[in-house]
Coordinates of C-alpha atoms in Angstrom, one line a residue:
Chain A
X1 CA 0.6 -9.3 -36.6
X2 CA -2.8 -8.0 -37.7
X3 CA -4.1 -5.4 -36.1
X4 CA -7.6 -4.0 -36.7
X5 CA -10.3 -2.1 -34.6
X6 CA -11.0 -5.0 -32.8
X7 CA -12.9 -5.9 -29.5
X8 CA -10.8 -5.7 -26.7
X9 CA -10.5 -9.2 -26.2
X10 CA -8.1 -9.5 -29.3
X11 CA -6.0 -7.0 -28.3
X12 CA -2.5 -8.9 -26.5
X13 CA -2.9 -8.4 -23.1
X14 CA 1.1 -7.7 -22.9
X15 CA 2.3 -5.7 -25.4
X16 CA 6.0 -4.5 -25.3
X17 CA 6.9 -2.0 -28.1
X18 CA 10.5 -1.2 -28.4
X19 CA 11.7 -1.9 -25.2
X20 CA 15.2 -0.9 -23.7
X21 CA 16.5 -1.4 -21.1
X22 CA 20.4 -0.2 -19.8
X23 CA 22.6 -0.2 -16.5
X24 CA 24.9 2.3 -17.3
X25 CA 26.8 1.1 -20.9
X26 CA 25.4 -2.0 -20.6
X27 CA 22.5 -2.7 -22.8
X28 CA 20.1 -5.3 -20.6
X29 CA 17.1 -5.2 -23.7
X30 CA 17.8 -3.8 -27.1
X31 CA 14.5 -2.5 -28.8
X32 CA 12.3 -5.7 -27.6
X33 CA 9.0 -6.4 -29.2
X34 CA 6.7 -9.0 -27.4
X35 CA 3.0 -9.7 -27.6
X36 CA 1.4 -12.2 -25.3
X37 CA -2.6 -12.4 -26.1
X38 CA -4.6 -13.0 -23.2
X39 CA -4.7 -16.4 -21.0
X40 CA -1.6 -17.3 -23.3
X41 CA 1.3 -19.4 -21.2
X42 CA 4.4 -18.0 -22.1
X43 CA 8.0 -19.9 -21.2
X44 CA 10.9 -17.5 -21.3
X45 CA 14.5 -19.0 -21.5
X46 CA 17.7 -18.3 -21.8
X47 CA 20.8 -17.6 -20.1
X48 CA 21.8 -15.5 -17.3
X49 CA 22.1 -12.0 -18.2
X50 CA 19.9 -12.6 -21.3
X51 CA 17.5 -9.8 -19.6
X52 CA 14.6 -12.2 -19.5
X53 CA 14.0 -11.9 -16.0
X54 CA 14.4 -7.8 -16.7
X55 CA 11.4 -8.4 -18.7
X56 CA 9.0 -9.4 -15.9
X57 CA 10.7 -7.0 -13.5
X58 CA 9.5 -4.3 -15.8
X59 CA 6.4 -5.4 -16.6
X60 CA 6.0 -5.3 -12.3
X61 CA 7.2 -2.2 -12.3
X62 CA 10.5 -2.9 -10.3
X63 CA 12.6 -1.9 -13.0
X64 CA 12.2 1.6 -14.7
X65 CA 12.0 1.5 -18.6
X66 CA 14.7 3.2 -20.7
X67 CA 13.1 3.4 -23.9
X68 CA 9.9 2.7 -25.9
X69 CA 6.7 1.4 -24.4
X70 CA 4.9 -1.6 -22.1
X71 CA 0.9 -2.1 -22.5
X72 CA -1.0 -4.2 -20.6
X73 CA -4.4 -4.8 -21.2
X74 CA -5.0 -2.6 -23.8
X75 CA -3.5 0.6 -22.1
X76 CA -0.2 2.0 -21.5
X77 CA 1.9 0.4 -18.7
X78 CA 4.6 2.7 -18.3
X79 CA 3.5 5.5 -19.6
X80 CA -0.1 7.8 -19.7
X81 CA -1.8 9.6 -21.9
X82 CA -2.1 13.4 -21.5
X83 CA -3.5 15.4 -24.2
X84 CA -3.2 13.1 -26.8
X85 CA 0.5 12.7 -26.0
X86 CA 2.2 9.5 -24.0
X87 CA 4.4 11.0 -20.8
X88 CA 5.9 8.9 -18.2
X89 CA 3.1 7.5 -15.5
X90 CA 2.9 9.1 -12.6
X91 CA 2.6 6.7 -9.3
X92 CA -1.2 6.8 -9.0
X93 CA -1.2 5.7 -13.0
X94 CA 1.3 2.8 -11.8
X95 CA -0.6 1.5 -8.3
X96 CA -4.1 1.4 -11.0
X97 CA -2.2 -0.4 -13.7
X98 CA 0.2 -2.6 -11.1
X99 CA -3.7 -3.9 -9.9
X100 CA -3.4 -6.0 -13.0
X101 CA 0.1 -8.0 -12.4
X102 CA 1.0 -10.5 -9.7
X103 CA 4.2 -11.7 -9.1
X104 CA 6.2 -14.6 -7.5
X105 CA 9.6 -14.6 -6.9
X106 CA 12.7 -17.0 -6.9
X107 CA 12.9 -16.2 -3.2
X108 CA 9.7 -16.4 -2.0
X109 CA 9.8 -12.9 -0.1
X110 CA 6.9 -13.8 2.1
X111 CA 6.8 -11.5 5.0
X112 CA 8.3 -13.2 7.9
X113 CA 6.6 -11.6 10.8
X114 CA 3.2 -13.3 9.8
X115 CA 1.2 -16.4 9.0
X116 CA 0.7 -17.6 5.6
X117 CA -2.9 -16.6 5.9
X118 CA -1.7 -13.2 7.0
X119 CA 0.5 -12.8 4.0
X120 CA -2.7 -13.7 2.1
X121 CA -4.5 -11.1 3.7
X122 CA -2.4 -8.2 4.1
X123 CA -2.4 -6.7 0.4
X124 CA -6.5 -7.5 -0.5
X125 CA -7.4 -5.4 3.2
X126 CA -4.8 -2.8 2.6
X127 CA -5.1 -2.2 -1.0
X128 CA -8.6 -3.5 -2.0
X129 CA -10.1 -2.5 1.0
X130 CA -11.6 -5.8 1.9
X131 CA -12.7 -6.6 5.3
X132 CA -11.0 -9.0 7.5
X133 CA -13.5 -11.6 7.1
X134 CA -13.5 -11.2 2.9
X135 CA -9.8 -11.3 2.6
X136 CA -9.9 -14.8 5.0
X137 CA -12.4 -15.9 3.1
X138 CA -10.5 -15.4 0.1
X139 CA -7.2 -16.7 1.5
X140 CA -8.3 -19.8 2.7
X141 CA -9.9 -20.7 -0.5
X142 CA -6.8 -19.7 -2.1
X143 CA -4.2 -21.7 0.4
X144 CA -6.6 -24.3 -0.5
X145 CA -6.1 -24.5 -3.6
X146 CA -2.1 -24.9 -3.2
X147 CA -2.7 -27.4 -0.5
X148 CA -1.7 -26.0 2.1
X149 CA -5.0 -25.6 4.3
X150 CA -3.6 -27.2 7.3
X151 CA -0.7 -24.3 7.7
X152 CA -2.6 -21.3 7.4
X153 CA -1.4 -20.3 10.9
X154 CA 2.5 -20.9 9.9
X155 CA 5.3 -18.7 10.0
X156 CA 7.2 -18.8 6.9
X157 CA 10.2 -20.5 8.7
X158 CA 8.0 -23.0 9.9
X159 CA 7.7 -24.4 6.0
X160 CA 8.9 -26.1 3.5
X161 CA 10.5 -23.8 0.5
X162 CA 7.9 -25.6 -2.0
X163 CA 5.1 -24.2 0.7
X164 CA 6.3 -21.5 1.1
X165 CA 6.9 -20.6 -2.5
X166 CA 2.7 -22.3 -2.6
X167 CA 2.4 -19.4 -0.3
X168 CA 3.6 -16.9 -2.1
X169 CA 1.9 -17.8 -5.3
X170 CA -1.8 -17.7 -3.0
X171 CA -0.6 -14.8 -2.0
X172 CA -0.2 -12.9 -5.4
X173 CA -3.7 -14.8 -6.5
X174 CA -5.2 -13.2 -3.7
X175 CA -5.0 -9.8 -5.8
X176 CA -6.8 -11.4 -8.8
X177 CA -4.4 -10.1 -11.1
X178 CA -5.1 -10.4 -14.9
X179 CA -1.2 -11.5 -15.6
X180 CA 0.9 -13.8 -13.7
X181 CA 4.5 -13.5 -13.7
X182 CA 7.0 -16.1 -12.2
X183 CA 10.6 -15.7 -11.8
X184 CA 12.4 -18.6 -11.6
X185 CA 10.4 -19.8 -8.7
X186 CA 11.8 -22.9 -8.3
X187 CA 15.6 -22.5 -8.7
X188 CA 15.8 -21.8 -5.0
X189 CA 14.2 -25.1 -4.2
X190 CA 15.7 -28.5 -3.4
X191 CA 15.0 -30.5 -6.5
X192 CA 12.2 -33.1 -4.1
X193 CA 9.8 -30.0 -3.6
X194 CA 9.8 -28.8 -7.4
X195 CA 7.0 -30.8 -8.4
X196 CA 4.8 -29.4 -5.5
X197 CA 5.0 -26.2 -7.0
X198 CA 4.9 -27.0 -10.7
X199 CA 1.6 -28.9 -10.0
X200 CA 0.4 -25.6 -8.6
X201 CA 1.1 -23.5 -11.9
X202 CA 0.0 -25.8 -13.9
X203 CA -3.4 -26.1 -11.9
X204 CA -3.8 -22.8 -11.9
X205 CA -3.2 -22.6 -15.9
X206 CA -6.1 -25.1 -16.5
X207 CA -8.4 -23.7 -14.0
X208 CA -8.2 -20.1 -14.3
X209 CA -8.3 -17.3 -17.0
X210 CA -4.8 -16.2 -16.5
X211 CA -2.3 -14.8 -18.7
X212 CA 1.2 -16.2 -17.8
X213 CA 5.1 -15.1 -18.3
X214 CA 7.7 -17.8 -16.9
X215 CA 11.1 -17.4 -16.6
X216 CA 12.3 -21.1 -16.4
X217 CA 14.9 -23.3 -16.6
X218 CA 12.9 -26.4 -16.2
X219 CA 12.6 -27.4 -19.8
X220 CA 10.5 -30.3 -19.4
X221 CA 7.6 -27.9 -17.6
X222 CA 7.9 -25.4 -20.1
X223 CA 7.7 -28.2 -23.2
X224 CA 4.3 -29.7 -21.4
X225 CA 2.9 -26.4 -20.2
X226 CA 3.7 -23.5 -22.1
X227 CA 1.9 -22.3 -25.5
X228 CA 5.0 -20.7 -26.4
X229 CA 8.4 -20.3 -25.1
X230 CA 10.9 -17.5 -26.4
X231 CA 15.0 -17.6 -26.1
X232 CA 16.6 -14.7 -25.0
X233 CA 20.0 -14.0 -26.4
X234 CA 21.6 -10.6 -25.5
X235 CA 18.6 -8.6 -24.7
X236 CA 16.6 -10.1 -27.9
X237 CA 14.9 -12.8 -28.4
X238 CA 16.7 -14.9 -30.6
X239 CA 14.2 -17.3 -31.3
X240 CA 10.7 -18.4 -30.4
X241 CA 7.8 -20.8 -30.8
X242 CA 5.3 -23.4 -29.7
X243 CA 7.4 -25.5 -27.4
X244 CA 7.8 -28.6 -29.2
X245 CA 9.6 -27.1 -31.8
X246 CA 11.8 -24.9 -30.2
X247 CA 12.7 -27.3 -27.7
X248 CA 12.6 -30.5 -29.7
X249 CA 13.8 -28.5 -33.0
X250 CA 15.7 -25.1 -32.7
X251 CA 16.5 -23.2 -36.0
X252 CA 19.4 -20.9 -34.1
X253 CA 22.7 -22.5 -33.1
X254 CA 22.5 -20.3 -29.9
X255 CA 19.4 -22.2 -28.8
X256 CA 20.8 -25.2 -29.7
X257 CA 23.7 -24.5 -27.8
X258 CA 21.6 -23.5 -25.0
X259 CA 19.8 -26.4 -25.1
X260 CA 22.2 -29.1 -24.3
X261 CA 24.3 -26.9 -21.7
X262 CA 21.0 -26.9 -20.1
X263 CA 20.3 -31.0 -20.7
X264 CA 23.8 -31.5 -19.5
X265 CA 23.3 -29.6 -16.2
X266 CA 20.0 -31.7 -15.5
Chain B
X1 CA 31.3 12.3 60.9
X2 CA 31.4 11.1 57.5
X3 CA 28.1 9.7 56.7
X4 CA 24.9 10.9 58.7
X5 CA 22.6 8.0 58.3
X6 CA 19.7 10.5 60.2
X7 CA 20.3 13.2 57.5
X8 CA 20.1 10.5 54.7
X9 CA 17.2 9.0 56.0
X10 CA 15.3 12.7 56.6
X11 CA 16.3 13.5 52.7
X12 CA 15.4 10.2 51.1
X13 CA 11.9 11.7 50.6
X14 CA 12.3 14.8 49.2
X15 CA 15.0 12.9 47.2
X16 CA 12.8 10.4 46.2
X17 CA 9.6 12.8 44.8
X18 CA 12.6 14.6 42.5
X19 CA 13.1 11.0 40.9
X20 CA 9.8 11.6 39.6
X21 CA 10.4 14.2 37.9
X22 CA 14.0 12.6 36.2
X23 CA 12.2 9.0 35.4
X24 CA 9.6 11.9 33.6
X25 CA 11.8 13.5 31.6
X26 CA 13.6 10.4 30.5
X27 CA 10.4 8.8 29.7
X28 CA 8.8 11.6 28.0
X29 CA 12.0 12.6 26.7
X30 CA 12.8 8.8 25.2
X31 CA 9.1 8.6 23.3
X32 CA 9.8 11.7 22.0
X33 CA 13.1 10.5 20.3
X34 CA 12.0 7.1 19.5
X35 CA 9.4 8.8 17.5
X36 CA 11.2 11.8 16.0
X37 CA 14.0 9.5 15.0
X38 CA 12.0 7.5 12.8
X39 CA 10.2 10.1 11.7
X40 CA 14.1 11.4 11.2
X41 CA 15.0 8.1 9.6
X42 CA 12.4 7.2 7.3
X43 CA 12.7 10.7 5.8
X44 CA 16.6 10.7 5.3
X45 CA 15.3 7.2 3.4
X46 CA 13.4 9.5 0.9
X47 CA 14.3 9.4 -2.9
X48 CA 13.3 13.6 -2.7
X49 CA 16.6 15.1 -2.1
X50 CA 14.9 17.8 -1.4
X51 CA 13.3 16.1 1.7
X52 CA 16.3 13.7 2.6
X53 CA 19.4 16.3 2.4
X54 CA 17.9 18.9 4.9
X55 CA 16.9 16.0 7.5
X56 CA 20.5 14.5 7.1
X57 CA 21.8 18.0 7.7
X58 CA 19.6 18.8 10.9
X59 CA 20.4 15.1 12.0
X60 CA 24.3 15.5 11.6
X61 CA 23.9 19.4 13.3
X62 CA 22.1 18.5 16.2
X63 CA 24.4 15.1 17.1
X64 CA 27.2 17.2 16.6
X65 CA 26.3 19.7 19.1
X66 CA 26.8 19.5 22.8
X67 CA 23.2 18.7 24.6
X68 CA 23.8 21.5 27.1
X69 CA 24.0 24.1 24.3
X70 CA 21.2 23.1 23.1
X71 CA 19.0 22.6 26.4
X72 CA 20.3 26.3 27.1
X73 CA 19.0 26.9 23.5
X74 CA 15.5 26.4 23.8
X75 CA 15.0 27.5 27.2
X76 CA 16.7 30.9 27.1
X77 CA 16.9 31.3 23.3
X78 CA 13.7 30.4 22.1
X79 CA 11.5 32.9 24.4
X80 CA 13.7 36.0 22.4
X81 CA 11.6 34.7 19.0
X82 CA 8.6 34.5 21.1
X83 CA 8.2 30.6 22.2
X84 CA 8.7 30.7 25.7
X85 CA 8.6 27.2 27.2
X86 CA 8.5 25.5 30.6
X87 CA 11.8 24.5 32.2
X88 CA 10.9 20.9 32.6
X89 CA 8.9 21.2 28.9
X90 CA 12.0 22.7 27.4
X91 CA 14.6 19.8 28.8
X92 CA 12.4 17.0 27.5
X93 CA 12.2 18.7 23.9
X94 CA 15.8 19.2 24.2
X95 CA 16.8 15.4 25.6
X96 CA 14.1 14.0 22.6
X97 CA 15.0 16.1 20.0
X98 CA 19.1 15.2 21.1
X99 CA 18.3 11.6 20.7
X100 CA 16.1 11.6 18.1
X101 CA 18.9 12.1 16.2
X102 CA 21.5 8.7 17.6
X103 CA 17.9 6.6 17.4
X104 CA 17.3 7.6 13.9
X105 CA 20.7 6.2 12.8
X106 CA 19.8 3.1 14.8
X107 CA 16.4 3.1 13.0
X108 CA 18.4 3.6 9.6
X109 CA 20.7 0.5 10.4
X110 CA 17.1 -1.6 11.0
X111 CA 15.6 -0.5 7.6
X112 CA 18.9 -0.7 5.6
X113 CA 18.8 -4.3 6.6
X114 CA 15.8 -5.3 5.3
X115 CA 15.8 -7.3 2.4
X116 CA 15.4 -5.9 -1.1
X117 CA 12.7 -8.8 -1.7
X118 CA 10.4 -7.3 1.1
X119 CA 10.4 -4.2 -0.5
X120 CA 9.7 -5.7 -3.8
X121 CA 7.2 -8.0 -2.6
X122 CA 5.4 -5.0 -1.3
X123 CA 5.6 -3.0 -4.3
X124 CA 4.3 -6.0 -6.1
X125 CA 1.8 -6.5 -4.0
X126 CA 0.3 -3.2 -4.9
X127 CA 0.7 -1.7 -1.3
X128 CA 1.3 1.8 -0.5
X129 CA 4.3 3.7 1.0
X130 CA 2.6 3.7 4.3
X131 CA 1.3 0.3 4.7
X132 CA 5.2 -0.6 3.2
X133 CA 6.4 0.9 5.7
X134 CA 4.2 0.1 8.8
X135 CA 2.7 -3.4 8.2
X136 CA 6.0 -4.8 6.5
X137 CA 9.2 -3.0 7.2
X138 CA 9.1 -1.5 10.3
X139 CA 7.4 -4.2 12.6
X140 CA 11.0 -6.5 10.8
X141 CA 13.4 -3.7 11.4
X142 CA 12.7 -2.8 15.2
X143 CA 13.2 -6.3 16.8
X144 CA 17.1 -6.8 15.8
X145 CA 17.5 -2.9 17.1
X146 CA 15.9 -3.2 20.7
X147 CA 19.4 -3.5 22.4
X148 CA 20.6 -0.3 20.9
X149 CA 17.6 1.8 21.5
X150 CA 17.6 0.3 25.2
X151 CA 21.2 1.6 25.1
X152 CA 19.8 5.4 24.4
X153 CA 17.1 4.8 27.1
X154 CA 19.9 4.2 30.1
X155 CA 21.9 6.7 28.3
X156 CA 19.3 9.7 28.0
X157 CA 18.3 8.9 31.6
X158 CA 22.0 9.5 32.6
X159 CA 21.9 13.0 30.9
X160 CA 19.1 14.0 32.6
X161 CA 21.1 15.6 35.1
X162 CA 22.0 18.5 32.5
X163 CA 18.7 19.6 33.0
X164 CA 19.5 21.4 36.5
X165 CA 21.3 23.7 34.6
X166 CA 17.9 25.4 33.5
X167 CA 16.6 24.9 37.0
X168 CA 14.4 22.0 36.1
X169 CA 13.7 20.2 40.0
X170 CA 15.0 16.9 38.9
X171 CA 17.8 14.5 40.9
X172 CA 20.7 16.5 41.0
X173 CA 19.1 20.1 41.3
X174 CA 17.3 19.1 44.4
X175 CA 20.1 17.3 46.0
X176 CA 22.4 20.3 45.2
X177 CA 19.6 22.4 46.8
X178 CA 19.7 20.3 49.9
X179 CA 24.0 20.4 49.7
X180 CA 23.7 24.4 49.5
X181 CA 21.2 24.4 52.8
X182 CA 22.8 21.7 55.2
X183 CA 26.5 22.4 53.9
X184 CA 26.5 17.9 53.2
X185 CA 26.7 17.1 49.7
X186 CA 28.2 13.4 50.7
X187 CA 24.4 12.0 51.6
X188 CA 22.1 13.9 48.8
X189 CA 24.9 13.8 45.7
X190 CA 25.7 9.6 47.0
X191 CA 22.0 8.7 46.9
X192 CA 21.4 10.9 43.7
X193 CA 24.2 8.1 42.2
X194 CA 22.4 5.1 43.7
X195 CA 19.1 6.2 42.3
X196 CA 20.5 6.5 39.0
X197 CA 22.3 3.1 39.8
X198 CA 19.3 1.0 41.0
X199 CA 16.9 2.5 37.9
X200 CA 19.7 1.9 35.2
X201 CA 19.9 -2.1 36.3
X202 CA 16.1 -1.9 36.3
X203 CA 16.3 -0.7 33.4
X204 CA 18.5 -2.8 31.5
X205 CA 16.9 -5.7 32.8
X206 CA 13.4 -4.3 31.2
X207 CA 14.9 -4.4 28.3
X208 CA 16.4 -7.8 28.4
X209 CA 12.5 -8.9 28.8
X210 CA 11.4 -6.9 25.8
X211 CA 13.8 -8.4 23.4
X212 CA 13.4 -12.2 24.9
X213 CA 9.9 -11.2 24.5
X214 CA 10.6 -10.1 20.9
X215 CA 12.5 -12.6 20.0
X216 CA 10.1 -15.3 21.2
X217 CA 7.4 -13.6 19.4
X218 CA 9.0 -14.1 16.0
X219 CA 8.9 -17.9 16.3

């Protein structure tokens, strides 16, 4: 890729630079190199233990990085810069840069104890500092938007998994994060309530400037939504490209192998 | 005769204003280890072994150690490095700081069971240790562990009568006082057991009403 002294917009917005990952011997991502420009809608696939959800785990700062380097928007992730020199970020470094990333998870993990519109609320009054009335504000327009205005005063085990994983996504929205990462967020659902939520993303894709890193096993979503998708292999990625041609026409015999263990399943 | 309901009756008063002072101590005595044991707990949670290891260590010392040594500890120890405390003062600090200990593995037992995903969904969210732990973690962990707190409440009210060893006027002090004047311990040390009878069920049944309460609350 071509880099020059560009305006900031050109820079990727995600940017991982040599990145390992290990649990003990076992090497989770070997030396990975990813660029994802901004409001780009990236599909990750693979199969399990591929690392790819490790990838978004990292970039959320739930994992801790063995080797090289994460950037996000145009400035060091997991590391700082002091005196001209990178060292490992320190907490206050992580809570400004963690600001910039939302995340929804295969399990939903809303907070039980309150509503949806309290779920909403909790992290923009807390961390943002926004008054009561803001963060509703903000919330309702948000549960709004993923339909769900009529159970804003619902306990989580009063829904639906596709409402409350709706939920869950207005809840991370609620931040205004600059990336979006989903992991596997509907795998836990029955298969009648994955549309719900797909309709959701793929709302949110069209209407909002939002960069995007899926870790999927709905192929059908990635192919239709996704500017690019990349197969993970080992802690690499063994192959990637625009979606029609990966998926319709994979070079590798992994991904082709992949590929119809998947189609099989479905 | 072997039970003198006059002599009873003539004690039940003086019997009754010494209750105040045991249903004090176990009160004060019980916020004071409900507190200091999650103080105690969250702090054994701490990734800083520097923090965790000395907490565990004071934690496994003081639940270790019989309560009498250390009531006697801080009332007639203490004073020799210059803290003199109150009898009454000194028994609730020791009953609190005693129980502070068995609530804080109690407390531990609530937060280990929180799943990871709340934890991650708070980290993700951008929250703070502190709003982690007192908007999301704690208000989950404490409803499951009611029971067993409720447990150390009936229990630490039982102990109580350790404090007459430092002299403290509670329950069994003053009915000992009153066995030593009239030479009768059967009235003062039988009502002493149905006090402590009578405010146990009362107790126990308060906390049945806090956890259906709890329980209800969580939908």
């Amino acid at each position: 890729m071509t880099e020059s002294p560009a305006p900031e917009t050109s820079q990727p917005m995600v940017r991982f630079e040599r990145v390992t990952k290990r649990y003990g011997s076992l090497v989770v991502l070997d030396e990975l190199d990813l660029d994802i420009a901004r409001n780009e809608k990236v599909a990750i696939i693979g199969p399990s233990g591929s690392g790819k959800t490790t990838v978004l785990r990292m970039l959320m700062t739930l994992e801790k990085i063995d080797g090289g380097v994460i950037h996000v928007d145009g400035e060091p992730l997991t590391h700082m810069e002091r005196n001209g020199q990178l060292v490992r970020a320190n907490e206050s470094h992580l809570r400004r840069m963690r600001g910039k990333i939302g995340m929804v998870f295969q399990h939903f993990n809303l907070f039980p104890h309150m509503t949806s519109l309290g779920n909403c609320i909790e992290a923009p009054m807390r961390v943002l500092g926004l008054s009561r009335r803001e963060a509703e504000d903000r919330a309702r327009e948000l549960l709004e938007m993923v339909g769900l205005r009529d159970k804003m005063g619902h306990y989580p085990s009063q829904m639906s998994g596709g409402q409350q994983q709706r939920v869950a996504i207005a809840r991370a929205l609620a931040m205004r994060p600059k990336v979006m990462l989903f992991d596997e967020v509907t795998s836990a659902l029955d298969p009648e309530l994955v549309g719900e939520v797909l309709n959701v993303i793929r709302r949110l894709g069209e209407e909002h400037d939002l960069t995007m890193l899926m870790v999927t096993h709905q192929m059908g979503f990635a192919r239709e939504f996704a500017d690019r998708v990349c197969f993970f292999y080992e802690g690499k990625i063994a192959e990637q490209g625009a979606p029609a041609e990966l998926l319709g026409n994979p070079k590798e015999e992994r991904t082709r192998q992949f590929l119809s263990a998947v189609l099989e399943a479905s | 005769m072997f039970w003198d309901w006059n002599y009873a009756i003539e004690i039940l008063p003086i019997l009754a204003r010494a209750s105040i002072v045991t249903i004090q101590a176990t009160l004060l005595g019980f916020v004071l280890a409900a507190v200091l044991g999650l103080v105690f707990a969250v702090l054994r949670m701490s990734r800083a072994r520097w923090v965790s290891l000395p907490v565990a260590a004071l934690v496994e010392f003081v639940r270790s150690t019989p309560l009498l040594i250390q009531i006697f500890f801080i009332f007639f120890v203490l004073p020799e490095f210059g803290i003199t405390i109150g009898a009454l003062t000194a028994g609730i600090l020791a009953l609190g700081l005693h129980y502070a200990t068995y609530c804080s593995e109690v407390y531990r037992a609530g937060l280990e069971n929180i799943p990871r995903g709340q934890w991650e969904a708070s980290l993700a969210l951008n929250l703070s240790p502190y709003h982690t732990f007192r908007d999301i973690i704690i208000p989950q962990a404490i409803p499951p562990i009611v029971p067993a707190l409720g447990n150390y409440l009936v229990a630490l009210f039982k102990e109580t009568p350790l404090l007459s060893a430092i002299a403290v006027l509670e329950l069994m002090q003053t009915a000992k006082i009153l066995g030593s004047e009239s030479f009768r311990y059967t009235e003062p040390i039988t009502l002493v057991g149905l006090f402590f009878l009578v405010f146990s069920l009362a107790a126990a049944w308060l906390i049945r009403r806090v956890e259906a309460r709890l329980s209800l609350s969580k939908v």
